[in-house]
Structures are given as C-alpha cells and as structure tokens.
PDB file of C-alpha atoms in Angstrom:
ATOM      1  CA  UNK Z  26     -13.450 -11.764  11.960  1.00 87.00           C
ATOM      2  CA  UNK Z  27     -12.821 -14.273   9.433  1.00 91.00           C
ATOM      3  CA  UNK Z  28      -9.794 -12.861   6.583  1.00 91.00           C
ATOM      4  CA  UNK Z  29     -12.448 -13.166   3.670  1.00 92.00           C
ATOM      5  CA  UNK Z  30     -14.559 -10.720   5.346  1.00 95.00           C
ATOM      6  CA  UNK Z  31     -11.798  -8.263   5.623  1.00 95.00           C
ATOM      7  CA  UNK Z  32     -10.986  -8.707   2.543  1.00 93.00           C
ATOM      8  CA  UNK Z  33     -14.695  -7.805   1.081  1.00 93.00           C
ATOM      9  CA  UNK Z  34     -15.306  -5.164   3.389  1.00 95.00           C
ATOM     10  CA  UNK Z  35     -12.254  -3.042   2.422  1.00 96.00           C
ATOM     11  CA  UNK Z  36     -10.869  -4.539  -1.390  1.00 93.00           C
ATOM     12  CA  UNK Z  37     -12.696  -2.016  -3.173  1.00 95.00           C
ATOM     13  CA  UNK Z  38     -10.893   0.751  -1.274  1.00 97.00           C
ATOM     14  CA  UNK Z  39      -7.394  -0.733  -1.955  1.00 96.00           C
ATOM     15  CA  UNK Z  40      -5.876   0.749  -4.754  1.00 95.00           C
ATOM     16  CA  UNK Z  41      -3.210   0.238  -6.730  1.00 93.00           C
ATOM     17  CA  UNK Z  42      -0.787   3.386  -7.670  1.00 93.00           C
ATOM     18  CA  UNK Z  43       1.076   2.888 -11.006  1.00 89.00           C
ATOM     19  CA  UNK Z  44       3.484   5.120 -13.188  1.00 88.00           C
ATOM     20  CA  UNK Z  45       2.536   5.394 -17.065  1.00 87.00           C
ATOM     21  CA  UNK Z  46       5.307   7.119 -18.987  1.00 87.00           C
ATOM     22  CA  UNK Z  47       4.257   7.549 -22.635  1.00 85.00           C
ATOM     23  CA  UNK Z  48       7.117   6.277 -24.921  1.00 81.00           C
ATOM     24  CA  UNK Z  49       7.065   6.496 -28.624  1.00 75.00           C
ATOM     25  CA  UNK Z  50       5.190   4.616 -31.168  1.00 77.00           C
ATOM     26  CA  UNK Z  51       1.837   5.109 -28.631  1.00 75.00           C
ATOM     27  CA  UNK Z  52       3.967   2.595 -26.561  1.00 76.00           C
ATOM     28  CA  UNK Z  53       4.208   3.118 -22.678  1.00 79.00           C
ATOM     29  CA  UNK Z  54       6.264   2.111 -19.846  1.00 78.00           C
ATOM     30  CA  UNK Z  55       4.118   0.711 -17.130  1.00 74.00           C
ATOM     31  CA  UNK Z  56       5.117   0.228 -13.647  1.00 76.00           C
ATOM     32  CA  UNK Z  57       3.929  -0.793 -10.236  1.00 71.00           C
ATOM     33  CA  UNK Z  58       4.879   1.986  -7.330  1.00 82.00           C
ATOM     34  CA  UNK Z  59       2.911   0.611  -4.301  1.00 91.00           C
ATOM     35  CA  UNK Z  60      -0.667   0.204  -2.973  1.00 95.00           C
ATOM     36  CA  UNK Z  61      -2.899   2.816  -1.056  1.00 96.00           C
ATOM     37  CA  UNK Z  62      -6.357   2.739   0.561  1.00 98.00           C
ATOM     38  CA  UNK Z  63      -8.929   5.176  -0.121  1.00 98.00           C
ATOM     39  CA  UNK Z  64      -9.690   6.908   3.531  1.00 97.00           C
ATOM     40  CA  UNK Z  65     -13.183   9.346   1.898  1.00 96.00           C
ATOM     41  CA  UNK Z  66     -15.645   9.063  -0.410  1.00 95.00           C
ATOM     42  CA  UNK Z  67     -14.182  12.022  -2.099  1.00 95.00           C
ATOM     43  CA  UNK Z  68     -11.254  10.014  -3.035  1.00 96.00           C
ATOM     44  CA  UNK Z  69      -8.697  10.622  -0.278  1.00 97.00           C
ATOM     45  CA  UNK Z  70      -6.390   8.241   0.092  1.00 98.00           C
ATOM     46  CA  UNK Z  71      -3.161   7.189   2.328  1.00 98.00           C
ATOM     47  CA  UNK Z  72       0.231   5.311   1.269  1.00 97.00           C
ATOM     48  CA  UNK Z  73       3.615   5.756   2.181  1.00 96.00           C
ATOM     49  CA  UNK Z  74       5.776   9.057   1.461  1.00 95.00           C
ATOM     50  CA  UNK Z  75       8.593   7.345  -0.310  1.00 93.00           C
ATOM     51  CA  UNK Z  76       6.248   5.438  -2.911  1.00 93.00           C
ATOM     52  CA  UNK Z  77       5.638   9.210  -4.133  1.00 94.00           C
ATOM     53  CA  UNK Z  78       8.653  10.799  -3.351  1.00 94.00           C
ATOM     54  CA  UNK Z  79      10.844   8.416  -5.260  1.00 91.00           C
ATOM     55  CA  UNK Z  80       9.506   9.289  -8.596  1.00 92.00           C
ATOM     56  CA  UNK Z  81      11.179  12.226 -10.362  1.00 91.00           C
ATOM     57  CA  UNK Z  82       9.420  15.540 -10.232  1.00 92.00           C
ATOM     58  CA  UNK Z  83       9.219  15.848 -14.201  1.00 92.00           C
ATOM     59  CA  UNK Z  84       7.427  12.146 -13.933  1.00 91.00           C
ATOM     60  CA  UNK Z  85       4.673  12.769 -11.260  1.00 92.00           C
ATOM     61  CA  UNK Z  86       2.344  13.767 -13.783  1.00 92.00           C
ATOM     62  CA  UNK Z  87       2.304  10.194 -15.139  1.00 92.00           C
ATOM     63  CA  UNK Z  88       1.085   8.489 -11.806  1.00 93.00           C
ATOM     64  CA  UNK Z  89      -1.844   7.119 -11.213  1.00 93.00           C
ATOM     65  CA  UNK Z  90      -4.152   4.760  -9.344  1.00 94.00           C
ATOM     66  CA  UNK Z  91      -6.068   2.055 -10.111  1.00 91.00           C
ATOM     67  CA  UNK Z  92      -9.433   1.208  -8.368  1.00 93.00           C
ATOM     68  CA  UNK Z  93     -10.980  -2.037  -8.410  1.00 90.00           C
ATOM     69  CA  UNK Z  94     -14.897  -1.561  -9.498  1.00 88.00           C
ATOM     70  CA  UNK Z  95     -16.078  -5.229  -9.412  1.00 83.00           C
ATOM     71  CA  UNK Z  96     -15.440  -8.943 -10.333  1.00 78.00           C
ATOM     72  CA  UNK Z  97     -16.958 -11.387 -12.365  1.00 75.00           C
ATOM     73  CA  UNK Z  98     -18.089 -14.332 -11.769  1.00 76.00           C
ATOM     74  CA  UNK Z  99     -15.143 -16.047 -13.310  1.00 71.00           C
ATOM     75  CA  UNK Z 100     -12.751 -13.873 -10.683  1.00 69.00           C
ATOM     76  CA  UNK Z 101     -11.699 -11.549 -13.450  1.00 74.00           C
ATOM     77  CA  UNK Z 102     -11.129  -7.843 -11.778  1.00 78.00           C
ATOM     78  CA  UNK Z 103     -12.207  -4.665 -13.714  1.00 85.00           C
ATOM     79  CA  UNK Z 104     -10.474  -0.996 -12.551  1.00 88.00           C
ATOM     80  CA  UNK Z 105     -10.707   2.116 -13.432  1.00 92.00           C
ATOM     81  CA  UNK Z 106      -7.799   4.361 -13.888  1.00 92.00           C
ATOM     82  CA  UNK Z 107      -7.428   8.131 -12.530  1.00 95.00           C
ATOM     83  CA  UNK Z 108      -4.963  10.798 -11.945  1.00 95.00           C
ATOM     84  CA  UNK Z 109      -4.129  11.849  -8.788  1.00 96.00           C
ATOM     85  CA  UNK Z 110      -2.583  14.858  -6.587  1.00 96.00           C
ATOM     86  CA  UNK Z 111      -0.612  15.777  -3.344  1.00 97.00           C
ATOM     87  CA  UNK Z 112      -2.754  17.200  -0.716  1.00 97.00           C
ATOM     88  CA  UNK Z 113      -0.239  16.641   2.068  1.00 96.00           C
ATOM     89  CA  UNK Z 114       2.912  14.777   3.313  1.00 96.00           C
ATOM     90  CA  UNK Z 115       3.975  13.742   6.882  1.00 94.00           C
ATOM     91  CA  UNK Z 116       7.480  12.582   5.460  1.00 92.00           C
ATOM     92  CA  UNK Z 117       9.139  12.232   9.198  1.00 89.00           C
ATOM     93  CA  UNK Z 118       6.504   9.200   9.193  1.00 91.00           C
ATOM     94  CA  UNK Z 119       6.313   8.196   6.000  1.00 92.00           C
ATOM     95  CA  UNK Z 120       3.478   8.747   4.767  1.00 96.00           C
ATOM     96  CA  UNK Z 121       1.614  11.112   1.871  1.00 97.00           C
ATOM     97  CA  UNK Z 122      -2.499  12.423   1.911  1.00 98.00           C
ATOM     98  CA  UNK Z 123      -3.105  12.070  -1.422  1.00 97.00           C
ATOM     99  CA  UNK Z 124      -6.025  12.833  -4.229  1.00 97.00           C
ATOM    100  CA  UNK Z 125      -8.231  11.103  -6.650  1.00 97.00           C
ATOM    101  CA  UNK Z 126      -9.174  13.116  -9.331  1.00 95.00           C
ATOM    102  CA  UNK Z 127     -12.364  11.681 -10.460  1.00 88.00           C
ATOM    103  CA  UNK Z 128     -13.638  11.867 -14.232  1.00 81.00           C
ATOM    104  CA  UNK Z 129     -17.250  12.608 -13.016  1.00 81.00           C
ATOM    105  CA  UNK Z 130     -18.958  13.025  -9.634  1.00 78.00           C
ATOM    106  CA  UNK Z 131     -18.504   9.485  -7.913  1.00 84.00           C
ATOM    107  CA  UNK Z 132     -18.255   7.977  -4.365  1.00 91.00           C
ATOM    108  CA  UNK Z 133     -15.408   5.486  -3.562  1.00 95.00           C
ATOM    109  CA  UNK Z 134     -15.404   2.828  -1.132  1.00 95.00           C
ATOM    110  CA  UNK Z 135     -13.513   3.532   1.472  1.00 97.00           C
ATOM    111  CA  UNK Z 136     -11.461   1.695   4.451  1.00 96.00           C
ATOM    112  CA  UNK Z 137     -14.291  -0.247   6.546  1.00 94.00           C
ATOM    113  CA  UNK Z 138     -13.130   0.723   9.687  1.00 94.00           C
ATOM    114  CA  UNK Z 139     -10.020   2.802  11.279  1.00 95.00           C
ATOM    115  CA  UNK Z 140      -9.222   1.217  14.455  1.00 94.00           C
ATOM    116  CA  UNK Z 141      -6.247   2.041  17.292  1.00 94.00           C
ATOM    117  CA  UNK Z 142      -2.790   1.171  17.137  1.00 92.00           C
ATOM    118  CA  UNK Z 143      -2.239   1.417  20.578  1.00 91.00           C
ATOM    119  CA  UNK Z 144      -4.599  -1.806  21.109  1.00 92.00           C
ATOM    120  CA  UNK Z 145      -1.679  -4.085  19.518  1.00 93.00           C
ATOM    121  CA  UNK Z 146       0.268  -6.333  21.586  1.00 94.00           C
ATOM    122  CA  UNK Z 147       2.848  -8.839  20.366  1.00 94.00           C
ATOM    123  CA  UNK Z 148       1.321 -12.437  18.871  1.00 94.00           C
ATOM    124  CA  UNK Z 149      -2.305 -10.323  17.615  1.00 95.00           C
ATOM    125  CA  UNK Z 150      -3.027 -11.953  14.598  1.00 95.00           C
ATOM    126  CA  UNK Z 151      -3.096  -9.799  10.931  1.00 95.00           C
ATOM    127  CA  UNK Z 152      -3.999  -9.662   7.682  1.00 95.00           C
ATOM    128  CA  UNK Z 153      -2.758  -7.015   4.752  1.00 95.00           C
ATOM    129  CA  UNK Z 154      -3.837  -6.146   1.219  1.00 94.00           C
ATOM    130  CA  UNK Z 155      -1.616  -4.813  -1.546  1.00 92.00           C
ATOM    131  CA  UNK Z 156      -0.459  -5.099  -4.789  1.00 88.00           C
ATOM    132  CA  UNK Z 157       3.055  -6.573  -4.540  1.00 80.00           C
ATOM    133  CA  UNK Z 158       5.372  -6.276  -7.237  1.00 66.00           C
ATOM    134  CA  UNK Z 159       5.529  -9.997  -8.622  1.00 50.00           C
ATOM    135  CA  UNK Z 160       1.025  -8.727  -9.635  1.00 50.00           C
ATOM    136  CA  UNK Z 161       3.234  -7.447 -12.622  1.00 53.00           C
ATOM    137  CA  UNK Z 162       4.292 -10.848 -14.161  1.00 54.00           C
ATOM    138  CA  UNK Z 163       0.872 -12.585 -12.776  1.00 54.00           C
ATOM    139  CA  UNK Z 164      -0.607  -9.251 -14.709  1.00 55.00           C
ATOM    140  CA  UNK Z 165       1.054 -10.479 -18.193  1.00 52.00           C
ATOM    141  CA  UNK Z 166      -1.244 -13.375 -18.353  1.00 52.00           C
ATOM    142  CA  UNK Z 167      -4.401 -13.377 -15.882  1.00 54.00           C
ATOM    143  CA  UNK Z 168      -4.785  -8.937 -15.472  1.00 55.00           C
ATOM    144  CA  UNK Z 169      -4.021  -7.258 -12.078  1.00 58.00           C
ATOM    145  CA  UNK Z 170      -3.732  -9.460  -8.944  1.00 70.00           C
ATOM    146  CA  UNK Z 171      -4.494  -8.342  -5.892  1.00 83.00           C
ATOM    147  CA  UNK Z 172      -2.521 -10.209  -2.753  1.00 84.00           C
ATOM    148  CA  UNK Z 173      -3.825 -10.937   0.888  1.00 89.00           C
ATOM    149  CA  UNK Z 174      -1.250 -11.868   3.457  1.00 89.00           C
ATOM    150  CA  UNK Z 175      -1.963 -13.601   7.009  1.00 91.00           C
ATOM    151  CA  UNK Z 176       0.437 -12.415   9.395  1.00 92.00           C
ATOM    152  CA  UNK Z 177       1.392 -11.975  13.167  1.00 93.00           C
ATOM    153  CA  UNK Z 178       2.195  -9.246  15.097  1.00 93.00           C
ATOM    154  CA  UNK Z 179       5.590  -9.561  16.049  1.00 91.00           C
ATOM    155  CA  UNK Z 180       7.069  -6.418  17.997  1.00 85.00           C
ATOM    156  CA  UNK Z 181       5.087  -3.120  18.621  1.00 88.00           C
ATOM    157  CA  UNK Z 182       6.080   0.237  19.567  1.00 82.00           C
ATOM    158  CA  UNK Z 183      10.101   0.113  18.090  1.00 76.00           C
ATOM    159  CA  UNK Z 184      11.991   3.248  16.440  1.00 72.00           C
ATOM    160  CA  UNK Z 185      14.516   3.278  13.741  1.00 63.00           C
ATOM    161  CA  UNK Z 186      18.424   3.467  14.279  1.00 57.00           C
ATOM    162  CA  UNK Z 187      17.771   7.551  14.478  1.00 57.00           C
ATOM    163  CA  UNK Z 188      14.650   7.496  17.059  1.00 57.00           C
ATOM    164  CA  UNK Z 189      12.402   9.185  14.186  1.00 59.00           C
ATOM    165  CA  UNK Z 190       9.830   6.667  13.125  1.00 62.00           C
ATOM    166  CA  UNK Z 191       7.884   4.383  15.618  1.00 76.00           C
ATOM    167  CA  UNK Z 192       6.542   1.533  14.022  1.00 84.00           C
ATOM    168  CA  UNK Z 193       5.472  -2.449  14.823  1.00 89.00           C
ATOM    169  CA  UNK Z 194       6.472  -5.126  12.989  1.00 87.00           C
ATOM    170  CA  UNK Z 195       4.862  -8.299  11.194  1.00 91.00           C
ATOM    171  CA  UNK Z 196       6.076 -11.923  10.576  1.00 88.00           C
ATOM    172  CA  UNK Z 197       5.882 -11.837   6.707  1.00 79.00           C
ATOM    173  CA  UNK Z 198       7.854 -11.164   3.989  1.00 74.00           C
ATOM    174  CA  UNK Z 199       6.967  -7.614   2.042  1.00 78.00           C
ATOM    175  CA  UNK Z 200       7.579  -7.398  -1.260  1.00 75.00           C
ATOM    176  CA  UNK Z 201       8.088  -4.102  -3.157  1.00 75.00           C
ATOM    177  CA  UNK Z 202       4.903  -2.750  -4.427  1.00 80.00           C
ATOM    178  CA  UNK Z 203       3.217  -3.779  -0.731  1.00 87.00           C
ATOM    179  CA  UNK Z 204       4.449  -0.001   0.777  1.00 92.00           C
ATOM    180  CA  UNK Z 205       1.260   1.789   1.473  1.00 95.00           C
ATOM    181  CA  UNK Z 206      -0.762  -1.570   2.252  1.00 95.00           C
ATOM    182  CA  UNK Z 207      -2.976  -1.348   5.275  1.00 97.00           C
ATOM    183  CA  UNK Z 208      -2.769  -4.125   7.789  1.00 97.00           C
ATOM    184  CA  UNK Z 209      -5.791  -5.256   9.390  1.00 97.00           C
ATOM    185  CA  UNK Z 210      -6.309  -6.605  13.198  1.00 96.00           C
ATOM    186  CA  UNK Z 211      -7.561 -10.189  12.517  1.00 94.00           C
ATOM    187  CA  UNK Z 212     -10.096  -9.771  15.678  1.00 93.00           C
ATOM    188  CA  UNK Z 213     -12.254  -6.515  14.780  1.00 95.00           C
ATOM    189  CA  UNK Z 214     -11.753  -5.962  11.292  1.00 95.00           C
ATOM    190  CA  UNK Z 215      -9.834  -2.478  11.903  1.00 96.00           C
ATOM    191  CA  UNK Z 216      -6.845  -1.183  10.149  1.00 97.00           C
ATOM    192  CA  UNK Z 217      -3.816  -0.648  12.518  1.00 96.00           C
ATOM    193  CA  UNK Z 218      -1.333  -0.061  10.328  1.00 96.00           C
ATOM    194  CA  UNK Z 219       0.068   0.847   6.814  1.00 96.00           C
ATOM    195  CA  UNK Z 220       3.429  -1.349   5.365  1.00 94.00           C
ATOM    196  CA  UNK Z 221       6.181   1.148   4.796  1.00 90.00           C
ATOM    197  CA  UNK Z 222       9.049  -1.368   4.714  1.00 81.00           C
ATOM    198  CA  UNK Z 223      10.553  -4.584   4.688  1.00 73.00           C
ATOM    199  CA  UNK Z 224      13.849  -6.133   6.896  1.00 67.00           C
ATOM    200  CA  UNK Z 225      16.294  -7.767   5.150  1.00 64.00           C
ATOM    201  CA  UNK Z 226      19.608  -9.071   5.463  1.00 62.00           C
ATOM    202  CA  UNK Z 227      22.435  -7.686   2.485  1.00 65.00           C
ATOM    203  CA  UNK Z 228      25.595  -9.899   2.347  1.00 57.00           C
ATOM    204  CA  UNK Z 229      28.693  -8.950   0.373  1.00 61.00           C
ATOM    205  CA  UNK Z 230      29.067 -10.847  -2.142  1.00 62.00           C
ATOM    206  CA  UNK Z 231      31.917 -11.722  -4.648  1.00 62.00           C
ATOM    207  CA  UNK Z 232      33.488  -8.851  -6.583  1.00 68.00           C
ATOM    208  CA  UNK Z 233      31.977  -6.322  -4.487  1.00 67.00           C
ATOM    209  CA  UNK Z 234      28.299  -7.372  -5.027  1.00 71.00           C
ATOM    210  CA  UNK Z 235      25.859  -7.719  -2.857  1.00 67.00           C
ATOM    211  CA  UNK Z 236      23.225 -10.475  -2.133  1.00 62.00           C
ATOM    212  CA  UNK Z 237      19.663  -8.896  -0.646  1.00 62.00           C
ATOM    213  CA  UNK Z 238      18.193 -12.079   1.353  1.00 57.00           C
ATOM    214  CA  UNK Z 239      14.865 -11.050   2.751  1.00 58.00           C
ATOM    215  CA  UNK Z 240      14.205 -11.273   6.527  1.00 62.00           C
ATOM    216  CA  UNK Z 241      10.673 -12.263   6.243  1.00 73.00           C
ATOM    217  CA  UNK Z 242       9.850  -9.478   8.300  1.00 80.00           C
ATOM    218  CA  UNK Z 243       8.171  -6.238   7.796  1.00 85.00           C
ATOM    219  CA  UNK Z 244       7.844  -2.531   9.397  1.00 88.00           C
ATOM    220  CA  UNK Z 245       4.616  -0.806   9.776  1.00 92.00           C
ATOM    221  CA  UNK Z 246       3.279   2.565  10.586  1.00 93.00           C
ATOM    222  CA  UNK Z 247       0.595   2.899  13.508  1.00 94.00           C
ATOM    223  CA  UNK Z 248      -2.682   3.746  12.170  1.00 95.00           C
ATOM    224  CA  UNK Z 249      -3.282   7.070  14.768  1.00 93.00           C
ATOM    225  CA  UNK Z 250       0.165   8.630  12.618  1.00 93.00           C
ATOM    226  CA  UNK Z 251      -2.631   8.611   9.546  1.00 95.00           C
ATOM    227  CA  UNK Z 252      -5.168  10.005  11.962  1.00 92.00           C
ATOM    228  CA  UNK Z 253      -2.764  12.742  12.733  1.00 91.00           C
ATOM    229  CA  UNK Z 254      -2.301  13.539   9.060  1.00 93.00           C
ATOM    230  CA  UNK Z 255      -5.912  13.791   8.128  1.00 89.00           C
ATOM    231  CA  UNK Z 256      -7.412  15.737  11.247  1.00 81.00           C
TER     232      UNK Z 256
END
C-alpha cells in the first residue's frame, strides 16, 4: 500500500493529546504530551502509559486531545478539542485505554485496520503518524503539524534490561511527542505497533553534564498487547 494511503485512511483517527494549564491574565500554558489513535467510534483511544502517567495528578484535569476534522484546500488542518478520561491502564506494557468525552453525540474515525504483530520479520517496511514535539515551533507560525515517518523494521520480538516489556524496533529517530504513535506495516495497511520510546546514547559531558545524542532508533509495542487491553 502506497504511505499516502495510510496516511488518509487512518489521519483522522490520530490525535494529538495536549496539556492546557490556565495561568493568569486568561493566559495558558500549552504543551504537547504525545499522540494517540482513536480505536471506536465512541471515542476510545490507545497511547502509551507514561504520556499519562507523567503528568501530576492535580494537572490531569487539564489534558486533552485534539482531533483533526478536515483540511482545506490550501493544507490548513482544523481540530476540535475535548476532554478526556482513564478507562484502563496496562502499565507493565506501557500503555493506557483512554476516553473522549464528546460535546454532543458524534462518531470518530477510527484506526483503518488492526493487523498482527506476530506477522513482522526484520527488514518489513513501516510507516508512523504522530505529533512530534518540534509540531510546537512549526505550530507558532503554520497551526498544528502532523508528521509521517517511513521506516524499517529493524529487530522484532526483544525485552528490556528487566525481561518485562517485549517490543520491536524501527530505524528512525523518535522524537518526544511521537509516544503513543501507531506504526503501520507498509504492505497491508495494518497497524502493528504503537511508539513508546526512543534509543539513545547519553555521554558525560564536562562538569558533570550530560550530552543526549539520539540513536536513530526507536522501541515499539506489538499491536496484540493493545488487543489484550481492549478485549
């Protein structure tokens, strides 16, 4: 399947989840957290456990999501914003059920097609959606970006240093604001995976500091984890 029909079959159900903390003056602190993909027409949706977890309890009330709800014919995206709530976490995996709380009756878009992670093998070819932290600055001056990334398949069926999480990993470099992205196999069309991490190398630096040079390299969760969650 070609990328640009991936990427029309599913962008409407990739969603952007954001933290709005109302500051004075009716100012507000705006913030990228990480992508998700809507998995119902109810408004389910999927991203990773951390993007949730690391807000502060007294702060969860100010996250959101953003859905995409068309584009012009100059390429200028319009969303819609709504609140959202836990339904469920799987945290040993990473990953969160989560809520749209719609302002009247509505049906999303959701994911095209949920494939089989067990179908991978090593060299498949990729392609993810998300809404990587640099769509902030590109957001300043041309309004929320979404980002499409080709990728290959570059190791399946690995676990972490403590044997917990079994993921596969991609050739690409995954910025923050990509957890919770779904990564689809280039071939059918079918999600595989969601982006929970990236690799990269830290080097100490001078006086103790401590240089972050990315791997170009990312860690994904196997789709049938999600499928798990939500049966």
């Amino acid at each position: 399947m070609k990328n640009s029909e991936i990427i029309e079959k599913n962008r409407k159900a990739v969603i952007l989840i954001e933290l709005i903390i109302p500051k004075e003056n009716n100012q507000s602190q705006i913030s990228i957290r990480g992508t998700g993909f809507i998995i119902s027409k109810e408004g389910k949706f999927i991203t990773c456990a951390h993007v949730y977890d690391q807000i502060p309890e007294n702060e969860r009330q100010f996250l959101g999501v953003k859905v995409l709800t068309k584009t012009d014919e100059k390429g200028i995206s319009q969303y819609d914003r709504f609140n959202i709530e836990l339904i469920k976490a799987d945290r040993e995996n990473d990953l969160v059920l989560m809520q749209i709380v719609p302002n009247e009756q509505q049906n999303f878009q959701t994911i095209h097609k949920i494939g089989d992670a067990e179908i991978v093998r090593e060299g498949d070819e990729a392609v993810f959606i998300g809404y990587p932290l640099a769509t902030e600055l590109l957001a300043m001056h041309f309004g929320i970006t979404m980002s499409t990334n080709q990728c290959i398949i570059s190791a399946v069926k690995r676990r972490g240093q403590d044997k917990s999480l079994h993921f596969f990993m991609i050739d690409s470099h995954v910025n923050n604001g990509s957890s919770g992205s779904p990564v689809f196999l280039k071939d059918s069309g079918e999600i595989v995976g969601v982006i929970n991490s990236r690799i990269s190398n830290k080097i100490p630096y001078s006086e103790g500091k401590i240089i972050d040079i990315p791997a170009n390299m990312g860690t994904c969760i196997p789709i049938n984890y999600v499928r798990n969650l939500i049966d």
